[in-house]
Short mmCIF file of C-alpha atoms in Angstrom, two decimals:
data_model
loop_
_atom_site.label_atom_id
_atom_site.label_comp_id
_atom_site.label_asym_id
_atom_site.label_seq_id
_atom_site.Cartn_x
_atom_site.Cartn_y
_atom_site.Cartn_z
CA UNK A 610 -8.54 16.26 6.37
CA UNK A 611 -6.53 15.86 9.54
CA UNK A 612 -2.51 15.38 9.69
CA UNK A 613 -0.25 14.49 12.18
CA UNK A 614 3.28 15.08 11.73
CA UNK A 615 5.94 12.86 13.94
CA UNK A 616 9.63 12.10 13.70
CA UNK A 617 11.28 15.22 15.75
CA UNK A 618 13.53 14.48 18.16
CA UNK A 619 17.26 15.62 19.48
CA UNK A 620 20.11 15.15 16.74
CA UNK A 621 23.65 16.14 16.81
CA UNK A 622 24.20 18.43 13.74
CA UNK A 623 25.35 16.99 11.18
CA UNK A 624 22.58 14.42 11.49
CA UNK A 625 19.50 13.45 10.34
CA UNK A 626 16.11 12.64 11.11
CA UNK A 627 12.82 11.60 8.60
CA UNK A 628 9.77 13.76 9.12
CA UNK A 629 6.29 11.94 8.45
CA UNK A 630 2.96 13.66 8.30
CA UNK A 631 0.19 11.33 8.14
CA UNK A 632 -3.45 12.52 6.74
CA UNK A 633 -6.65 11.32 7.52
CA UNK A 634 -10.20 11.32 6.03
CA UNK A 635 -10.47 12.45 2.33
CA UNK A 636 -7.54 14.14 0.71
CA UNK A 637 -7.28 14.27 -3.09
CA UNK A 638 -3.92 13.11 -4.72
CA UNK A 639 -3.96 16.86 -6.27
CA UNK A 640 -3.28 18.22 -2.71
CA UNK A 641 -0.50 19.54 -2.27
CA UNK A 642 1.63 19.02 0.94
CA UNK A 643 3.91 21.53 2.71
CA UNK A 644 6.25 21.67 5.65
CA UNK A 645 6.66 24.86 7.30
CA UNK A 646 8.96 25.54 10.56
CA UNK A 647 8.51 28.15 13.47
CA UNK A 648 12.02 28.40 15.38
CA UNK A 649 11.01 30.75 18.92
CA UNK A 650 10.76 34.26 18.58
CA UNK A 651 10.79 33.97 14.60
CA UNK A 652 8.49 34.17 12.25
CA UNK A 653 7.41 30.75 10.45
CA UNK A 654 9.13 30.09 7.33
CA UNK A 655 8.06 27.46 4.46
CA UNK A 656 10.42 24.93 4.05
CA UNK A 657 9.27 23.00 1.50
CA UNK A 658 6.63 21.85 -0.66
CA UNK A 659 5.71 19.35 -2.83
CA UNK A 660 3.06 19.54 -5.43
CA UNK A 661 -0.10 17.63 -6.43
CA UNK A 662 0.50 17.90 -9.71
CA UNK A 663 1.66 14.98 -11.85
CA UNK A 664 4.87 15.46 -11.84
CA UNK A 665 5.50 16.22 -7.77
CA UNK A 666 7.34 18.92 -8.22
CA UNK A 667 8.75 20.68 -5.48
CA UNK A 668 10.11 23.73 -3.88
CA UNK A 669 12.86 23.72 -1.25
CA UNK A 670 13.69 27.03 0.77
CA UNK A 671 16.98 28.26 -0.41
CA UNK A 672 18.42 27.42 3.52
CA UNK A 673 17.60 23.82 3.31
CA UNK A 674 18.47 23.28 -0.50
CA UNK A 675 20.42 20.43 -0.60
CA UNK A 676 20.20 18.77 2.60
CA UNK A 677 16.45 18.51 2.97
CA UNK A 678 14.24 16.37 0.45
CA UNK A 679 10.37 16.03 0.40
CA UNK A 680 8.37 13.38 -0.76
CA UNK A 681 5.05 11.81 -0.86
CA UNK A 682 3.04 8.35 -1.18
CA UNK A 683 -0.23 8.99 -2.06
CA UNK A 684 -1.87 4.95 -1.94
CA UNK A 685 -0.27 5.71 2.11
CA UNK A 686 -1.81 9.04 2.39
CA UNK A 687 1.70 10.14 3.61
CA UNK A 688 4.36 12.74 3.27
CA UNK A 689 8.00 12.89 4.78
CA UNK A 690 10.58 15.02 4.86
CA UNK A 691 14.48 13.88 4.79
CA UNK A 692 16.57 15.98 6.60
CA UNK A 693 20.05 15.69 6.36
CA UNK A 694 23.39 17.79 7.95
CA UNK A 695 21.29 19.41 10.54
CA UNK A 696 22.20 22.72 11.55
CA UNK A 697 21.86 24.46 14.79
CA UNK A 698 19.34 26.85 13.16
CA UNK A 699 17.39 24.12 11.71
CA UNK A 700 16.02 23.90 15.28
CA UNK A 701 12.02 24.78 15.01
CA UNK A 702 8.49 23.33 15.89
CA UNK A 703 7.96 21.57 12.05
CA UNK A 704 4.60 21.44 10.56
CA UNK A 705 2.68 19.99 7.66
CA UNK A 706 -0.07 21.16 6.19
CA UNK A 707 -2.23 20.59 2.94
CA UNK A 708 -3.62 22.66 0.65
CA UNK A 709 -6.25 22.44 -2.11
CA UNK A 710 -4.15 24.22 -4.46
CA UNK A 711 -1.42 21.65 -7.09
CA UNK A 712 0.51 24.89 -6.37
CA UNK A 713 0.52 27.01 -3.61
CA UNK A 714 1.59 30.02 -2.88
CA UNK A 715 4.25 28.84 0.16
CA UNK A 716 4.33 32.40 1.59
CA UNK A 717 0.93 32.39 2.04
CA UNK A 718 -0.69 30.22 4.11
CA UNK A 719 -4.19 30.71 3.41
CA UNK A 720 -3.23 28.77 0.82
CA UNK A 721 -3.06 25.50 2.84
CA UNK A 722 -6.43 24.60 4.43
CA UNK A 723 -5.44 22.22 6.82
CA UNK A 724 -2.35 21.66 9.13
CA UNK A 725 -0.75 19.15 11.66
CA UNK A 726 0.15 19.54 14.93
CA UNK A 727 4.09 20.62 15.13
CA UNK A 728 7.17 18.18 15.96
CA UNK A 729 9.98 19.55 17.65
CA UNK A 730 13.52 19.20 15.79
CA UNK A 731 16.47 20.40 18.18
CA UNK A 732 19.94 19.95 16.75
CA UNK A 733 22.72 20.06 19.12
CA UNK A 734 25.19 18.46 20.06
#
């Protein structure tokens, strides 16, 4: 499986901007798909996830809660992330990344088995 995340750019905060991540070649509908962020000189942190099981559930890192929402089509092969009232400190290199597990552990990430590229997210005005 490949992915290839896209949709960063420069946004005042307060804005928003819809993260894609794109996979290629075989990837069951039980994957599940994560986004994780790396903001320089920090470690990376899981944002959020959303399962493969049945009923998508998902996960959300308790400093995006409410502004950020994950989602999937599977028939696409595609997952996004909407990003609302960006912060300053949302700034961070965002990455996708799939993992064999319906569940994963999001704090480890041996857990996901394949990743994207990053996309750069600045907020600032």
């Amino acid at each position: 499986v490949q992915l290839q995340a896209s949709g960063g750019g420069l946004v005042q905060p307060g804005g928003s901007l819809r993260l894609s991540c794109a996979a290629s070649g075989f990837i069951s509908d039980y994957y599940a798909i994560g986004w994780f962020r790396q903001a320089p000189g920090q470690e990376p942190e899981g944002v959020s996830c959303i399962s493969g099981s049945s009923d998508a559930s998902t996960y959300y890192a308790d400093s995006v809660k409410g502004r950020f929402t994950i989602s999937r089509d599977n028939a696409k092969k595609m997952a996004y992330l909407q990003m609302n009232n960006l912060k300053p400190e949302d700034t961070a290199v965002y990455y996708c990344a799939a993992s064999p597990f319906v569940d994963p552990d999001m704090s480890d990430y041996a857990d996901f088995d394949s990743w994207g590229q990053g996309t750069l997210v600045t907020v600032s005005s």
